[in-house]
PDB file of C-alpha atoms in Angstrom:
ATOM      1  CA  UNK S 205      -0.001   0.001   0.000  1.00 52.00           C
ATOM      2  CA  UNK S 206       1.231   3.440  -0.732  1.00 55.00           C
ATOM      3  CA  UNK S 207       1.663   6.238   1.769  1.00 58.00           C
ATOM      4  CA  UNK S 208      -0.710   8.394  -0.274  1.00 60.00           C
ATOM      5  CA  UNK S 209      -3.703   6.108   0.280  1.00 63.00           C
ATOM      6  CA  UNK S 210      -2.858   5.406   3.967  1.00 60.00           C
ATOM      7  CA  UNK S 211      -1.005   8.307   5.584  1.00 59.00           C
ATOM      8  CA  UNK S 212       0.780   7.559   8.870  1.00 59.00           C
ATOM      9  CA  UNK S 213      -1.265   8.019  12.021  1.00 58.00           C
ATOM     10  CA  UNK S 214      -0.741  11.121  14.126  1.00 58.00           C
ATOM     11  CA  UNK S 215       0.908  10.509  17.480  1.00 54.00           C
ATOM     12  CA  UNK S 216      -1.631   9.801  20.200  1.00 56.00           C
ATOM     13  CA  UNK S 217      -1.275   9.313  23.939  1.00 57.00           C
ATOM     14  CA  UNK S 218       0.256   5.850  23.495  1.00 58.00           C
ATOM     15  CA  UNK S 219       2.560   6.709  20.565  1.00 59.00           C
ATOM     16  CA  UNK S 220       5.435   9.163  20.540  1.00 59.00           C
ATOM     17  CA  UNK S 221       7.322  10.531  17.551  1.00 58.00           C
ATOM     18  CA  UNK S 222      11.058   9.844  17.411  1.00 59.00           C
ATOM     19  CA  UNK S 223      12.957  12.183  15.096  1.00 61.00           C
ATOM     20  CA  UNK S 224      14.772  10.452  12.245  1.00 60.00           C
ATOM     21  CA  UNK S 225      18.022  11.401  10.511  1.00 63.00           C
ATOM     22  CA  UNK S 226      18.198  14.731   8.677  1.00 61.00           C
ATOM     23  CA  UNK S 227      15.932  14.864   5.642  1.00 55.00           C
ATOM     24  CA  UNK S 228      13.827  11.832   6.657  1.00 61.00           C
ATOM     25  CA  UNK S 229      10.549  11.869   8.515  1.00 61.00           C
ATOM     26  CA  UNK S 230      10.521  10.569  12.081  1.00 61.00           C
ATOM     27  CA  UNK S 231       9.118   7.174  12.901  1.00 66.00           C
ATOM     28  CA  UNK S 232       6.510   6.417  15.527  1.00 66.00           C
ATOM     29  CA  UNK S 233       7.373   4.232  18.486  1.00 70.00           C
ATOM     30  CA  UNK S 234       4.667   2.811  20.752  1.00 81.00           C
ATOM     31  CA  UNK S 235       4.905   2.981  24.544  1.00 84.00           C
ATOM     32  CA  UNK S 236       5.063  -0.147  26.649  1.00 89.00           C
ATOM     33  CA  UNK S 237       2.082  -1.168  28.799  1.00 90.00           C
ATOM     34  CA  UNK S 238       4.123  -0.432  31.919  1.00 91.00           C
ATOM     35  CA  UNK S 239       4.880   3.089  30.708  1.00 90.00           C
ATOM     36  CA  UNK S 240       1.208   3.679  29.872  1.00 89.00           C
ATOM     37  CA  UNK S 241       0.145   2.465  33.322  1.00 89.00           C
ATOM     38  CA  UNK S 242       2.714   4.731  35.000  1.00 89.00           C
ATOM     39  CA  UNK S 243       1.503   7.764  33.016  1.00 89.00           C
ATOM     40  CA  UNK S 244      -2.102   7.066  34.015  1.00 90.00           C
ATOM     41  CA  UNK S 245      -1.189   6.534  37.677  1.00 89.00           C
ATOM     42  CA  UNK S 246       0.687   9.830  37.818  1.00 90.00           C
ATOM     43  CA  UNK S 247      -2.504  11.677  36.815  1.00 92.00           C
ATOM     44  CA  UNK S 248      -4.827   9.800  39.202  1.00 93.00           C
ATOM     45  CA  UNK S 249      -5.462  11.710  42.464  1.00 94.00           C
ATOM     46  CA  UNK S 250      -6.840   8.652  44.238  1.00 94.00           C
ATOM     47  CA  UNK S 251      -3.697   6.684  43.401  1.00 92.00           C
ATOM     48  CA  UNK S 252      -1.547   9.491  44.813  1.00 93.00           C
ATOM     49  CA  UNK S 253      -3.574   9.580  48.049  1.00 95.00           C
ATOM     50  CA  UNK S 254      -3.325   5.799  48.335  1.00 95.00           C
ATOM     51  CA  UNK S 255       0.449   5.953  47.818  1.00 93.00           C
ATOM     52  CA  UNK S 256       0.772   8.528  50.615  1.00 95.00           C
ATOM     53  CA  UNK S 257      -1.369   6.365  52.921  1.00 97.00           C
ATOM     54  CA  UNK S 258       0.763   3.302  52.193  1.00 97.00           C
ATOM     55  CA  UNK S 259       3.969   5.293  52.744  1.00 97.00           C
ATOM     56  CA  UNK S 260       2.740   6.533  56.148  1.00 97.00           C
ATOM     57  CA  UNK S 261       1.707   2.995  57.156  1.00 96.00           C
ATOM     58  CA  UNK S 262       5.130   1.676  56.103  1.00 97.00           C
ATOM     59  CA  UNK S 263       6.894   4.388  58.124  1.00 95.00           C
ATOM     60  CA  UNK S 264       4.818   3.571  61.220  1.00 91.00           C
ATOM     61  CA  UNK S 265       5.549  -0.147  60.752  1.00 92.00           C
ATOM     62  CA  UNK S 266       9.277   0.482  60.364  1.00 94.00           C
ATOM     63  CA  UNK S 267       9.263   2.848  63.342  1.00 91.00           C
ATOM     64  CA  UNK S 268       7.235   0.533  65.608  1.00 88.00           C
ATOM     65  CA  UNK S 269      10.212  -0.472  67.781  1.00 88.00           C
ATOM     66  CA  UNK S 270      11.046   3.202  68.335  1.00 90.00           C
ATOM     67  CA  UNK S 271       7.406   4.022  69.140  1.00 85.00           C
ATOM     68  CA  UNK S 272       7.379   1.138  71.648  1.00 85.00           C
ATOM     69  CA  UNK S 273      10.461   2.496  73.400  1.00 88.00           C
ATOM     70  CA  UNK S 274       9.033   6.029  73.486  1.00 88.00           C
ATOM     71  CA  UNK S 275       5.687   4.982  74.988  1.00 84.00           C
ATOM     72  CA  UNK S 276       7.089   2.259  77.239  1.00 84.00           C
ATOM     73  CA  UNK S 277       4.492  -0.249  76.052  1.00 82.00           C
ATOM     74  CA  UNK S 278       5.758  -3.597  74.810  1.00 81.00           C
ATOM     75  CA  UNK S 279       3.695  -5.448  72.165  1.00 79.00           C
ATOM     76  CA  UNK S 280       3.651  -8.507  74.415  1.00 82.00           C
ATOM     77  CA  UNK S 281       2.320  -6.711  77.527  1.00 82.00           C
ATOM     78  CA  UNK S 282      -0.698  -8.555  78.982  1.00 80.00           C
ATOM     79  CA  UNK S 283      -2.318  -5.741  81.049  1.00 80.00           C
ATOM     80  CA  UNK S 284      -3.701  -8.326  83.478  1.00 82.00           C
ATOM     81  CA  UNK S 285      -4.728  -5.585  85.899  1.00 82.00           C
ATOM     82  CA  UNK S 286      -7.389  -4.522  83.362  1.00 81.00           C
ATOM     83  CA  UNK S 287      -8.906  -8.000  82.929  1.00 84.00           C
ATOM     84  CA  UNK S 288     -11.421  -9.871  85.089  1.00 84.00           C
ATOM     85  CA  UNK S 289     -11.061 -13.501  86.223  1.00 86.00           C
ATOM     86  CA  UNK S 290     -12.320 -14.761  82.852  1.00 85.00           C
ATOM     87  CA  UNK S 291      -9.824 -12.703  80.829  1.00 82.00           C
ATOM     88  CA  UNK S 292     -12.442 -10.206  79.671  1.00 83.00           C
ATOM     89  CA  UNK S 293     -11.824  -6.430  79.820  1.00 82.00           C
ATOM     90  CA  UNK S 294     -13.140  -4.681  82.941  1.00 83.00           C
ATOM     91  CA  UNK S 295     -15.559  -1.819  82.429  1.00 78.00           C
ATOM     92  CA  UNK S 296     -18.416  -0.618  80.304  1.00 76.00           C
ATOM     93  CA  UNK S 297     -18.223  -1.567  76.588  1.00 75.00           C
ATOM     94  CA  UNK S 298     -15.179  -3.757  77.090  1.00 74.00           C
ATOM     95  CA  UNK S 299     -13.202  -1.143  78.978  1.00 73.00           C
ATOM     96  CA  UNK S 300     -13.410   1.532  76.297  1.00 75.00           C
ATOM     97  CA  UNK S 301     -13.198   4.956  77.887  1.00 72.00           C
ATOM     98  CA  UNK S 302     -11.767   8.400  77.362  1.00 71.00           C
ATOM     99  CA  UNK S 303      -9.236   7.787  80.164  1.00 68.00           C
ATOM    100  CA  UNK S 304      -6.908   6.325  77.576  1.00 61.00           C
ATOM    101  CA  UNK S 305      -6.627   9.747  75.915  1.00 61.00           C
ATOM    102  CA  UNK S 306      -7.060  11.786  79.096  1.00 59.00           C
ATOM    103  CA  UNK S 307     -10.221  13.787  79.655  1.00 54.00           C
ATOM    104  CA  UNK S 308     -12.099  14.114  76.396  1.00 49.00           C
ATOM    105  CA  UNK S 309     -13.620  17.497  75.707  1.00 52.00           C
ATOM    106  CA  UNK S 310     -15.303  16.164  72.589  1.00 50.00           C
ATOM    107  CA  UNK S 311     -17.515  13.640  74.318  1.00 52.00           C
ATOM    108  CA  UNK S 312     -18.072  15.616  77.519  1.00 50.00           C
ATOM    109  CA  UNK S 313     -18.010  12.351  79.456  1.00 50.00           C
ATOM    110  CA  UNK S 314     -15.139  11.205  81.606  1.00 50.00           C
ATOM    111  CA  UNK S 315     -14.305   7.507  81.602  1.00 48.00           C
ATOM    112  CA  UNK S 316     -15.108   5.295  84.591  1.00 49.00           C
ATOM    113  CA  UNK S 317     -12.446   3.717  86.753  1.00 48.00           C
TER     114      UNK S 317
END
């Protein structure tokens, strides 16, 4: 087929023009599926927010030993003083209260002891 009856396609989002040697027209080179996926991900706001969330979770996971030393709470602590004889948490709603965070101004209710 001749170029007159079927002219070359114009570059689209998945095709980029590569310049040829002097005096010759450039040829078109397609992008790989991985490159196309990366270009789409870079434009997606939800993907960016998800990447930030994953990065923060990874930092917290990597810093968990440091956080344990700072708070003085070991992951293997049993907190037996807060359990009844059957191993269930003491207190209303399984021991959930605002005492963990101090007095809560948002709820207006102080936790029971």
